[in-house]
Short mmCIF file of C-alpha atoms and ligand atoms in Angstrom, two decimals:
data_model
loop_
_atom_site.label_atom_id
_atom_site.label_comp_id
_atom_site.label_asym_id
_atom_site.label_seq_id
_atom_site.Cartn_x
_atom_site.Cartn_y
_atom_site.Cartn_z
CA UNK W 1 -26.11 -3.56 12.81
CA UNK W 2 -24.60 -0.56 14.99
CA UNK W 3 -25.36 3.47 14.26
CA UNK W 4 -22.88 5.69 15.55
CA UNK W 5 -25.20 8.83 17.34
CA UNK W 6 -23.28 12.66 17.33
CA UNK W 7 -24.39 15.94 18.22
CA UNK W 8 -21.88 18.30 16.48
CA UNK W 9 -20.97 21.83 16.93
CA UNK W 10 -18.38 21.44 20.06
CA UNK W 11 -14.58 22.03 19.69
CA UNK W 12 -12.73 19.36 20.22
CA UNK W 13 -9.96 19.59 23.30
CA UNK W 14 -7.86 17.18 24.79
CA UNK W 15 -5.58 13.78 24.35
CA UNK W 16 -5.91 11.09 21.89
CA UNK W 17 -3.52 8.26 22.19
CA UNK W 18 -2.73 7.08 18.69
CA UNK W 19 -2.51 3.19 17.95
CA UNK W 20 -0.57 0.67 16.11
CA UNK W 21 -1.29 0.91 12.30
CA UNK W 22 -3.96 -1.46 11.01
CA UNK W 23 -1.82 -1.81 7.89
CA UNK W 24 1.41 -2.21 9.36
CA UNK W 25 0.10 -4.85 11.72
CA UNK W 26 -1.46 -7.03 9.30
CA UNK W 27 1.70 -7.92 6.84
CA UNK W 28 3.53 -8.37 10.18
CA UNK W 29 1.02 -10.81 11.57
CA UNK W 30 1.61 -12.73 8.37
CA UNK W 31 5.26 -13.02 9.33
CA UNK W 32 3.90 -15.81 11.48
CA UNK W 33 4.12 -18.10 8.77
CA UNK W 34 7.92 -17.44 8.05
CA UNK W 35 9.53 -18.98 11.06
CA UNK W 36 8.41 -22.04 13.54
CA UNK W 37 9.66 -19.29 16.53
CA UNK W 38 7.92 -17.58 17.97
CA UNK W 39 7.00 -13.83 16.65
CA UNK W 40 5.68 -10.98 19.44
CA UNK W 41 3.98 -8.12 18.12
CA UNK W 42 3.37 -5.28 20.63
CA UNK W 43 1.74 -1.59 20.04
CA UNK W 44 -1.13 -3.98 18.41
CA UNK W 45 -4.85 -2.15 18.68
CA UNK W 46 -8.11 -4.25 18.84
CA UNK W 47 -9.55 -3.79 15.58
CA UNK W 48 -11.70 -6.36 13.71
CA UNK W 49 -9.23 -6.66 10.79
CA UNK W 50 -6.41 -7.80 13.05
CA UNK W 51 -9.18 -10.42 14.42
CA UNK W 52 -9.92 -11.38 10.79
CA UNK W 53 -6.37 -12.63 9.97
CA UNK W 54 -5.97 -13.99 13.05
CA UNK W 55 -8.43 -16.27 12.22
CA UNK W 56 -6.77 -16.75 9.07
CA UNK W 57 -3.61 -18.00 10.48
CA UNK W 58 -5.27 -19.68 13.62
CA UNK W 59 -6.55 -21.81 10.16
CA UNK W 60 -2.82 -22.51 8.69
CA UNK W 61 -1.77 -23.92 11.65
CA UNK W 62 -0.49 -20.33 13.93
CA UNK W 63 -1.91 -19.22 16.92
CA UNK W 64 -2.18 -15.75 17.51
CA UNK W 65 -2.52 -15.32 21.76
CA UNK W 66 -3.11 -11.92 22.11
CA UNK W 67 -2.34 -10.15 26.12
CA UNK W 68 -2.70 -6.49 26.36
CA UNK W 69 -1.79 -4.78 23.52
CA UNK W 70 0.72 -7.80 22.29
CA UNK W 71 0.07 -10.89 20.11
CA UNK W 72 2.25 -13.75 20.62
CA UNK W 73 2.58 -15.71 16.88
CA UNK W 74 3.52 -19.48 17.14
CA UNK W 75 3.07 -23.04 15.39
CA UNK W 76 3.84 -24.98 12.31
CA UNK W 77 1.73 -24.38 9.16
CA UNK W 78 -0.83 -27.65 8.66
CA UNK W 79 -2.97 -25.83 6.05
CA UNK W 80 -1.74 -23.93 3.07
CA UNK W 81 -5.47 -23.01 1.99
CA UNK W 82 -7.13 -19.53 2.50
CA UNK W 83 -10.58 -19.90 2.05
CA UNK W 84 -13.16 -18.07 0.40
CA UNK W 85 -15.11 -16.89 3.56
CA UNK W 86 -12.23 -15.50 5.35
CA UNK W 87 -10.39 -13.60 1.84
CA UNK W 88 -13.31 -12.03 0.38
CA UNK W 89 -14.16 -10.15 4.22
CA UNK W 90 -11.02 -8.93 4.25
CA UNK W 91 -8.54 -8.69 0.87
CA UNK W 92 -5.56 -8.03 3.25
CA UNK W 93 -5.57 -11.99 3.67
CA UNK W 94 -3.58 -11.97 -0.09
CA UNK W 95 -0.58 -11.24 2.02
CA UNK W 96 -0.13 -15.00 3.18
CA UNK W 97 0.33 -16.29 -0.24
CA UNK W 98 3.64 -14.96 -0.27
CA UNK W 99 4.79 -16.56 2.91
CA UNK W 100 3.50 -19.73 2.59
CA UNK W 101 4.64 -20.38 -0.77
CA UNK W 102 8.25 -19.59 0.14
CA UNK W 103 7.95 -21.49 3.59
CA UNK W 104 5.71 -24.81 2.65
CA UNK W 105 6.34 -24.12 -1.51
CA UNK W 106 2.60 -24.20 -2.08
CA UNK W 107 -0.78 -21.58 -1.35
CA UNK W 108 -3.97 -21.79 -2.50
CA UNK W 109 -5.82 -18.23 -1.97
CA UNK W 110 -8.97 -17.61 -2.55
CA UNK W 111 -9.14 -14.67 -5.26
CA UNK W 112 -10.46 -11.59 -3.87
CA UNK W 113 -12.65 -10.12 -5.58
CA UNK W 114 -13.46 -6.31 -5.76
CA UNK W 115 -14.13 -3.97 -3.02
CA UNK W 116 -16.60 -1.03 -2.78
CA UNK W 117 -13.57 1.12 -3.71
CA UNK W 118 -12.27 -0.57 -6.88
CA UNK W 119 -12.01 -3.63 -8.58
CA UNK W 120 -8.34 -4.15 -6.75
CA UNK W 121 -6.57 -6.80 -9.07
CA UNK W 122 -3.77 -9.07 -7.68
CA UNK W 123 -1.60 -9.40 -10.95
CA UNK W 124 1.35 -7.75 -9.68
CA UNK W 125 1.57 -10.14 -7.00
CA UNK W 126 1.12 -13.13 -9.25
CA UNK W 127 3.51 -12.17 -11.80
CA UNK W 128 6.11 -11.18 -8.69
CA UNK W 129 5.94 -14.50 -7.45
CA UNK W 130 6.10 -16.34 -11.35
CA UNK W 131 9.30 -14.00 -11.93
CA UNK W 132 10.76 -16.16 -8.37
CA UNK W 133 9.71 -19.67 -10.14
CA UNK W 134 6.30 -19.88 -8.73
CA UNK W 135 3.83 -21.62 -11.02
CA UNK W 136 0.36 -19.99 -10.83
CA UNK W 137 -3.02 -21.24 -12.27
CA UNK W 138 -6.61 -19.81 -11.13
CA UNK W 139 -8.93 -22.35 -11.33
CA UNK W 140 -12.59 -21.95 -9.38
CA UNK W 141 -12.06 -18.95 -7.84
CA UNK W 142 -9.07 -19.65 -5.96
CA UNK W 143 -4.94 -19.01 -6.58
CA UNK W 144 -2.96 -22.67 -6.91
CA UNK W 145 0.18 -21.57 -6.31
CA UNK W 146 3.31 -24.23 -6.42
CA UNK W 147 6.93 -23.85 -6.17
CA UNK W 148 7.97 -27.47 -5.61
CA UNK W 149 11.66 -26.82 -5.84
CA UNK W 150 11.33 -23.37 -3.74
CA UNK W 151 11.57 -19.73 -4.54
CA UNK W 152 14.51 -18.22 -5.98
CA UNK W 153 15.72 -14.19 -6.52
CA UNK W 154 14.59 -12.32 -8.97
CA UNK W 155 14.75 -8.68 -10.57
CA UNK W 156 11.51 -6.80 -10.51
CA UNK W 157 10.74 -3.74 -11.54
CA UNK W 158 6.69 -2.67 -10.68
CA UNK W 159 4.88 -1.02 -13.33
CA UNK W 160 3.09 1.09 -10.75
CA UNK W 161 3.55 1.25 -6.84
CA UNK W 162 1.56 -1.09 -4.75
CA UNK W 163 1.96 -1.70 -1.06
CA UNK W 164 0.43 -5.11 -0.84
CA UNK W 165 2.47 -6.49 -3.67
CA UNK W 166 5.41 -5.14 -2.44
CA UNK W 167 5.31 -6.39 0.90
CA UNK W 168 4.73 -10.05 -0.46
CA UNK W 169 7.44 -10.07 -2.78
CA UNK W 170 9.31 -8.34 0.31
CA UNK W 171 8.32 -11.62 2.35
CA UNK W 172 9.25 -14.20 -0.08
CA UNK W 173 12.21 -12.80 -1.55
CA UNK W 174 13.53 -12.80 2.53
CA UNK W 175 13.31 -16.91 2.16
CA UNK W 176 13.93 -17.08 -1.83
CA UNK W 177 17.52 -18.69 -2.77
CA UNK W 178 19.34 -15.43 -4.26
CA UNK W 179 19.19 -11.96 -4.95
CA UNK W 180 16.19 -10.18 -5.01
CA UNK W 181 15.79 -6.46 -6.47
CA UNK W 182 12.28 -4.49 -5.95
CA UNK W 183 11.90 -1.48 -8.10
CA UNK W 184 9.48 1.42 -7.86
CA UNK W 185 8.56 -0.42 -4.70
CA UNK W 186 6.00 0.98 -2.36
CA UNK W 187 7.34 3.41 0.50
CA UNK W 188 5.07 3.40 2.95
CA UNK W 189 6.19 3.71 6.86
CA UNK W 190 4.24 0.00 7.14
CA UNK W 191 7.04 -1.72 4.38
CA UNK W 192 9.54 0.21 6.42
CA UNK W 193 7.92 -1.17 9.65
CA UNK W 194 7.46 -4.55 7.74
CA UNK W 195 11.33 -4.69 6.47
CA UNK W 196 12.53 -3.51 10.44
CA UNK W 197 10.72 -6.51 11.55
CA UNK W 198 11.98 -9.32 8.80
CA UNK W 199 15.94 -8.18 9.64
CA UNK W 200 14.69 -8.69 12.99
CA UNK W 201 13.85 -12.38 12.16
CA UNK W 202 17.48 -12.33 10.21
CA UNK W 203 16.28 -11.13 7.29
CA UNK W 204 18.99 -9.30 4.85
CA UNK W 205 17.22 -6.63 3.81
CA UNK W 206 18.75 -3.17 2.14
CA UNK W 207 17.33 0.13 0.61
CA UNK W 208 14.71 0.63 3.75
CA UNK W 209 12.71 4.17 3.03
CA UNK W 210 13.70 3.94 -0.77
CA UNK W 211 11.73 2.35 -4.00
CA UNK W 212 14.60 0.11 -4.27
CA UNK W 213 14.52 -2.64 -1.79
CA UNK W 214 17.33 -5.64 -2.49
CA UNK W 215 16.84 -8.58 -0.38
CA UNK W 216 19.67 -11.42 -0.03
CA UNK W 217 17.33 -14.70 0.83
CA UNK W 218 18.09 -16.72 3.95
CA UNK W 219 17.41 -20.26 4.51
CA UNK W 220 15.53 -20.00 7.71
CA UNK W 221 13.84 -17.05 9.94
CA UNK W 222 13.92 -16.46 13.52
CA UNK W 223 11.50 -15.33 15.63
CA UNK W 224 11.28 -11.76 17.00
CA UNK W 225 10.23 -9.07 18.66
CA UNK W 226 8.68 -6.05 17.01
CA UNK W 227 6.61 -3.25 18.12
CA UNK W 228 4.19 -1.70 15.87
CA UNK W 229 4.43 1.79 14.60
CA UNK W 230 1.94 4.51 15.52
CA UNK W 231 -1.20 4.74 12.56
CA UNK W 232 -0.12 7.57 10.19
CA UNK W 233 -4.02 7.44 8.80
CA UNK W 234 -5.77 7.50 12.10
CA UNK W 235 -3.27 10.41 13.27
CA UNK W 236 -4.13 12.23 9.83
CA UNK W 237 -7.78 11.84 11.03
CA UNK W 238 -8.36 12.85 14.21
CA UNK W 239 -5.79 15.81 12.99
CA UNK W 240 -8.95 16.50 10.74
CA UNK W 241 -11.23 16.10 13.93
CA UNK W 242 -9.38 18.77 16.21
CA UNK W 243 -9.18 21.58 12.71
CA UNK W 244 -12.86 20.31 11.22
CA UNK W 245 -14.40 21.11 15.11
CA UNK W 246 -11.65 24.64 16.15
CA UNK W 247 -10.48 23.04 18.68
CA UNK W 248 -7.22 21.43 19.99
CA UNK W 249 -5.85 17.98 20.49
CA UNK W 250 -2.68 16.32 21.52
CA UNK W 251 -1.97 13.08 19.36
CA UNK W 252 -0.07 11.23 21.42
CA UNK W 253 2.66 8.85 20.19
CA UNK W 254 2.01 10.60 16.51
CA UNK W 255 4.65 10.69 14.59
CA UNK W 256 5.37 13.81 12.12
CA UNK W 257 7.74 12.06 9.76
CA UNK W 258 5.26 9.27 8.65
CA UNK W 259 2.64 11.93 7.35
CA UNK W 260 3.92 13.45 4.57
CA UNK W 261 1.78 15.21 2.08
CA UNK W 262 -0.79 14.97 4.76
CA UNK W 263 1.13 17.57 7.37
CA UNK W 264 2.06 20.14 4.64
CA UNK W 265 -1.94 20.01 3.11
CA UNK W 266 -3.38 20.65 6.32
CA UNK W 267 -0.64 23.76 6.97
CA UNK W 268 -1.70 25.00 3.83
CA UNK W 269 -5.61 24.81 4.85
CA UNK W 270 -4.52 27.01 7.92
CA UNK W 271 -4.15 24.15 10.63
CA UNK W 272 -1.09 24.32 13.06
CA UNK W 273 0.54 21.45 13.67
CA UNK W 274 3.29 21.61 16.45
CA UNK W 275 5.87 18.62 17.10
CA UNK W 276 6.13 18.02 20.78
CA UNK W 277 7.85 14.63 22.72
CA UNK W 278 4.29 13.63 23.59
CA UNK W 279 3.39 13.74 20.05
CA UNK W 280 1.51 15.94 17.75
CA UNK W 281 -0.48 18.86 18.82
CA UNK W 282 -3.13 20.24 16.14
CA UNK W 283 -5.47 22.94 16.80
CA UNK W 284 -7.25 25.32 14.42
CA UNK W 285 -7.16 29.05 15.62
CA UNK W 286 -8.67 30.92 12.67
CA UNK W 287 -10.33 29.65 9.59
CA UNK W 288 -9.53 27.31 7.20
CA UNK W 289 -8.47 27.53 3.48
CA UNK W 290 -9.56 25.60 0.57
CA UNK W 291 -6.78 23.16 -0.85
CA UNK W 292 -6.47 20.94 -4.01
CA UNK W 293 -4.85 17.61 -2.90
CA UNK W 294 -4.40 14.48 -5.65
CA UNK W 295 -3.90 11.54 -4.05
CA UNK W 296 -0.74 9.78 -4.62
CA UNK W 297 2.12 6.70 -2.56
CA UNK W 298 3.85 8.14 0.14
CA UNK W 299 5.08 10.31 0.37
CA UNK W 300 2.40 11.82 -1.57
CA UNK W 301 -1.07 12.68 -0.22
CA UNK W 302 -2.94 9.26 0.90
CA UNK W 303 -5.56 7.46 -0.64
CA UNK W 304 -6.77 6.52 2.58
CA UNK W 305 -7.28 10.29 3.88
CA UNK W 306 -8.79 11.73 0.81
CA UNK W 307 -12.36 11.28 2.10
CA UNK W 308 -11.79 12.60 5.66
CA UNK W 309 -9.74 15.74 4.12
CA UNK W 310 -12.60 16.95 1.69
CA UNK W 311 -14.65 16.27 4.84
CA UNK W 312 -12.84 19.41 6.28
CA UNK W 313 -12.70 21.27 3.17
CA UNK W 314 -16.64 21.09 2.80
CA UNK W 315 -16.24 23.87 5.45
CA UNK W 316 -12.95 25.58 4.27
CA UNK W 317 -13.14 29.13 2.60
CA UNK W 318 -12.87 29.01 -0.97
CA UNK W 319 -13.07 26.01 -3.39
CA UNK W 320 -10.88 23.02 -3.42
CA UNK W 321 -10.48 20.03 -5.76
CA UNK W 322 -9.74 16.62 -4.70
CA UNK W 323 -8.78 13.76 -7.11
CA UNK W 324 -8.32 10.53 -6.36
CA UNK W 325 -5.47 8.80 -8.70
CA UNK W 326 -5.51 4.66 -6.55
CA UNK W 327 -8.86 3.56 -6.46
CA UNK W 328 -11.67 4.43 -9.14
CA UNK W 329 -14.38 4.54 -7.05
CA UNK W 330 -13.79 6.34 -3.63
CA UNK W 331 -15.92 8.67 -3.86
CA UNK W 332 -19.26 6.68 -1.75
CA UNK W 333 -18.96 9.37 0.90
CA UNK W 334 -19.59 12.87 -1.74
CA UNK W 335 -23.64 12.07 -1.72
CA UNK W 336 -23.52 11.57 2.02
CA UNK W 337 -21.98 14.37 2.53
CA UNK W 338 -23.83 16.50 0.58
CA UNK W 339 -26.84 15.35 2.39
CA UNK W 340 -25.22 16.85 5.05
CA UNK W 341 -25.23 20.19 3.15
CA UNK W 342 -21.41 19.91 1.50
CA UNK W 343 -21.32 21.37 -1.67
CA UNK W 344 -19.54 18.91 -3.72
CA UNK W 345 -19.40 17.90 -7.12
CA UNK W 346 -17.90 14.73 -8.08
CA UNK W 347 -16.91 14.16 -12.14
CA UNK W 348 -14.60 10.94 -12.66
CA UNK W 349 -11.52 11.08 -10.84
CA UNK W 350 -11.94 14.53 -9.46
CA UNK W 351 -14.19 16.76 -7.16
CA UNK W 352 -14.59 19.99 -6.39
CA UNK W 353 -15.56 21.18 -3.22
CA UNK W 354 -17.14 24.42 -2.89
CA UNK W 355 -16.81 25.55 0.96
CA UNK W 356 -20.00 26.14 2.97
CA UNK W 357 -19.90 27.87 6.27
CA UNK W 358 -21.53 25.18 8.68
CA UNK W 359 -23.08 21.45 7.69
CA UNK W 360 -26.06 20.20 9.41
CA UNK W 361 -26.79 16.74 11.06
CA UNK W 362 -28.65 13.92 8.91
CA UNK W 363 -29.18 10.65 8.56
CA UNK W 364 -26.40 9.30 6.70
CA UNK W 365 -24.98 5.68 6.05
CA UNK W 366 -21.13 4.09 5.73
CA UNK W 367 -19.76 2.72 2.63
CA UNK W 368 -16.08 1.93 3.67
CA UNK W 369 -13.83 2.41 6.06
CA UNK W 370 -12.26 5.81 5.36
CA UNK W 371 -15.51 7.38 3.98
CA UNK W 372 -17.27 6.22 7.36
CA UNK W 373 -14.94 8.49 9.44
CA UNK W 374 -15.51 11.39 6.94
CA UNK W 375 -19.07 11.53 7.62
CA UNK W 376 -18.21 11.14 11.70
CA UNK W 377 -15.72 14.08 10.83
CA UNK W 378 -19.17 15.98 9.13
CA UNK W 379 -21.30 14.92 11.94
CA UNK W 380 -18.72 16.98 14.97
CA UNK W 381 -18.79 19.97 12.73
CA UNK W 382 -22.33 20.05 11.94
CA UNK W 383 -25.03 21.55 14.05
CA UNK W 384 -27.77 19.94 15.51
CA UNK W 385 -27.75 15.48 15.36
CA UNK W 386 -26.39 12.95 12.65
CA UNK W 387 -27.29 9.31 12.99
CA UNK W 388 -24.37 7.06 10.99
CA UNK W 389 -25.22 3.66 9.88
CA UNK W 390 -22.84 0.69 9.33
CA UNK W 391 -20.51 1.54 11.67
CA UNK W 392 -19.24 -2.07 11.28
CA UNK W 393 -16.99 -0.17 8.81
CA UNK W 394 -15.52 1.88 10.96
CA UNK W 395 -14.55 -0.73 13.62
CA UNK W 396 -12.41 -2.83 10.87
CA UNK W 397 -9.70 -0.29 11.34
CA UNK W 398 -10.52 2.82 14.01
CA UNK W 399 -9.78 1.28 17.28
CA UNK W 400 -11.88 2.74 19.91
CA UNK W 401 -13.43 5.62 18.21
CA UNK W 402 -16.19 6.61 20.60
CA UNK W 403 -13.92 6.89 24.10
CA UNK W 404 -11.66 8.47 21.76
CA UNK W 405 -13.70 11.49 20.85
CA UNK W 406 -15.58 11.33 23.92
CA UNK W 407 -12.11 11.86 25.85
CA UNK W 408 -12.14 15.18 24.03
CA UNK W 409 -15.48 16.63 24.87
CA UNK W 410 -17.38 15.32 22.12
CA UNK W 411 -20.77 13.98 22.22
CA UNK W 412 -21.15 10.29 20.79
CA UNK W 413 -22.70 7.45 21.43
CA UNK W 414 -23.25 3.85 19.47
CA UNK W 415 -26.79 2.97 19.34
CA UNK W 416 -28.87 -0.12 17.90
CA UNK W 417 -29.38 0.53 14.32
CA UNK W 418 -32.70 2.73 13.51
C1 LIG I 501 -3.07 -0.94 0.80
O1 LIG I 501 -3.96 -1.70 -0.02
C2 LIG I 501 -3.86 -0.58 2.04
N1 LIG I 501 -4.27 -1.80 2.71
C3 LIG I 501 -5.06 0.25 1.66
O2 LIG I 501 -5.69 0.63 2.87
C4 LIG I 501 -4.59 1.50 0.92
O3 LIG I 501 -5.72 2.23 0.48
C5 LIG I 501 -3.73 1.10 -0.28
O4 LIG I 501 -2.65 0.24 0.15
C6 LIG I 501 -3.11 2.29 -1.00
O5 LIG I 501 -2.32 3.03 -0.13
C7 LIG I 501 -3.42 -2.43 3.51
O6 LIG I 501 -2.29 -2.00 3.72
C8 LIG I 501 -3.90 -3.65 4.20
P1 LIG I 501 -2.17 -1.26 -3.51
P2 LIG I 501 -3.37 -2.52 -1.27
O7 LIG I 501 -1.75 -2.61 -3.93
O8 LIG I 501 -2.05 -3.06 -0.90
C9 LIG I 501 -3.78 -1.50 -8.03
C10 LIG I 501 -7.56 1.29 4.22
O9 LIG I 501 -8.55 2.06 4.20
N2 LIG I 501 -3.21 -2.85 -8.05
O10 LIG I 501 -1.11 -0.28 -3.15
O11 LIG I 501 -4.43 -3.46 -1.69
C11 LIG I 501 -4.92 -1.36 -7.03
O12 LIG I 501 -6.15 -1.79 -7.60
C12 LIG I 501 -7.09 0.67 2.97
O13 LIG I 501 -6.92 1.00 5.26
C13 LIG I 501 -3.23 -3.57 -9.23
O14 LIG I 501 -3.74 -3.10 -10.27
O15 LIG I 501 -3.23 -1.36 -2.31
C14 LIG I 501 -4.87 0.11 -6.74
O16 LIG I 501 -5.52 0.82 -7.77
C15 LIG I 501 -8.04 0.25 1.96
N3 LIG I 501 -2.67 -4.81 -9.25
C16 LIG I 501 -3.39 0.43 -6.76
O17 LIG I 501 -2.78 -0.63 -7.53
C17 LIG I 501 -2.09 -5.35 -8.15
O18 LIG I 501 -1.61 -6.48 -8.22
C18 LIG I 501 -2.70 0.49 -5.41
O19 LIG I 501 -3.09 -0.64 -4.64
C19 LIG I 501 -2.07 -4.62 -6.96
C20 LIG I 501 -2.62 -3.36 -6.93
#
């Protein structure tokens, strides 16, 4: 196992380019199954995740040849099984059951089970896919899904928003006989992305941006070409870099729109944030501002930024409290970075962060993805060295992290574990 090495304390200047979202490309990867054509992804980053499912599909019967930064999605579907060792390293592989029940009318998924941030139950996409005539029993750990006459349209309304759900419901209903209707469906730029590439593939698809998506099933999809758009979550995090260190980065290729809550929460902590045609330009010129944020679907503040944002208020003036409303336990990162000299308490769903004026390196270890970049975020602020452990986190979905920060002055380097 990998340690990530930093020695904080130098403002950050210069260009990052930002890449394809992680969780935009993996739904679309999954389009593979929904056509015999042939799909092409471009804007696609190297990130173990993306490597994951491609092994997942390479094992229902699509290859996934990647060149550059495309991925060229082809072949028939010979396996409608996705096993235990491939689902529970990445839970992301839930998205094929969708697709391959409304393409070869049968799945079996392996269930997966929780994750170091919650316990993450599928039952909204079970009963999704039961409400369009699927038949679902979980025997031995795994999903039997059948739907030997196919899927047809159905009305759904979600009790709460989630984004996987929604995009496999999205998927089916596209090949489902009938009307579909998705209510208090998830938002996200990545169903957005997802939706722009299924009318690609001749899809009929309405209500795009809205929590209202109606999809008129087709009897076949095409293949198409799609390029992924810019991470939203990585952007939001090296954003936290360039204000956590004073200094000031470009973001290329970010995009302002796909941020919400996250561009409006850093304003308020006192970072400026300045559209340009390159991108995003963020730089901190005075200090920063303790904020509360709750985390919330988009357009609300992201789960998946909450631990790099109370990273950066663990040095903000004043006190801030963050609460976390999707995942009961994403908290990992508060001891670590308290070790670090943060100040923060955490009590159920909420903490409150009481700003210090500088951290100091330590020894510190990574619990998930997101909380692994909070503590890299700790480790450029603080003075003197900070040695992170598991890093394998970090590389599921931050695609070249060190030549990233590097690029911008800052001194990193991966080393064998200690
Ligand atoms: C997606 O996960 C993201 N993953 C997560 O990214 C992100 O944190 C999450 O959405 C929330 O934004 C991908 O896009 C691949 P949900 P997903 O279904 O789809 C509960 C990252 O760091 N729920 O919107 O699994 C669930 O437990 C990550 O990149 C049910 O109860 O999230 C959670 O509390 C990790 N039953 C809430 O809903 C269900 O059937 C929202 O989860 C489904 C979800």
């Amino acid at each position: 196992m990998e340690s990530i090495r930093i020695t904080g304390g130098i403002p950050l200047a210069g260009t990052i380019p930002i890449s394809g979202a992680k969780n935009a490309a993996l739904p679309l990867m999954t389009c593979g199954l929904l056509t015999d054509d042939r799909l092409v992804l471009s804007n696609v980053a190297s990130l173990a995740d993306l490597a994951t499912m491609a092994q997942l599909l390479a094992q229902h019967g699509i290859a996934v040849e990647p060149s550059g930064r495309t991925l060229s999605l082809g072949g028939r579907i010979t396996n409608a099984t996705a096993p235990y060792d491939i689902v529970s390293k990445m839970r992301a592989s839930i998205l094929v059951l969708g697709p391959l029940l409304a393409r070869v009318h049968e799945a079996r998924v392996s269930l997966p089970g929780g994750c170091n941030i919650g316990t993450r139950p599928v039952d909204l996409h079970l009963k999704g896919l039961e409400a369009m005539g699927a038949t679902i029993k979980l025997e031995a750990g795994y999903i039997d899904a059948t739907a030997p006459t196919g899927l047809h349209g159905a009305n759904i309304v979600f009790p709460f928003v989630s984004v996987g759900a929604t995009e496999n419901l999205l998927m089916a209903a596209s090949l489902a006989d009938g009307l579909t209707t998705l209510k208090n469906a998830a938002r996200e730029p990545e169903i957005t992305d997802l939706a722009t590439c299924l009318i690609a593939m001749g899809a009929n698809i309405q209500g795009l941006g809205s929590d209202t998506l109606t999809i008129q099933g087709v009897k076949t999809l095409h293949g198409a070409t799609h390029a992924i758009l810019p991470d939203r979550i990585e952007t939001g995090t090296y954003a936290c870099a360039a204000a956590i260190t004073g200094g000031k980065i470009l973001l290329q290729n970010a995009r302002a729109a796909d941020l919400g809550a996250v561009l409006s929460s850093l304003r308020e902590a006192g970072v400026i944030i300045t559209d340009s045609p390159d991108g995003l330009w963020v730089e901190r010129a005075n200090g920063l501002h303790g904020v509360d944020i709750v985390t919330e679907p988009f357009p609300g503040f992201p789960t998946d930024m909450q631990a790099q944002f109370m990273a950066l208020m663990a040095v903000a003036e004043g006190a801030s409290m963050v609460t976390e409303t999707i995942f009961e336990n994403r908290f990992m990162h508060v001891p670590e970075l308290n070790r670090m000299g943060a100040r923060i308490n955490a009590h159920g769903a909420s903490a409150i962060i009481r700003g210090v004026k500088s951290l100091s390196g330590a020894q510190v270890m990574a619990t998930d993805l997101r909380a692994s970049f909070s503590l890299v975020l700790a480790a450029l602020a603080a003075s003197g060295e900070s040695v992170i452990s598991r890093v394998y986190h970090l590389d599921r979905g931050y695609e070249a992290v060190e030549a990233k920060l590097r690029g911008c002055g800052a001194h990193i380097e991966r080393i064998a574990a200690l």
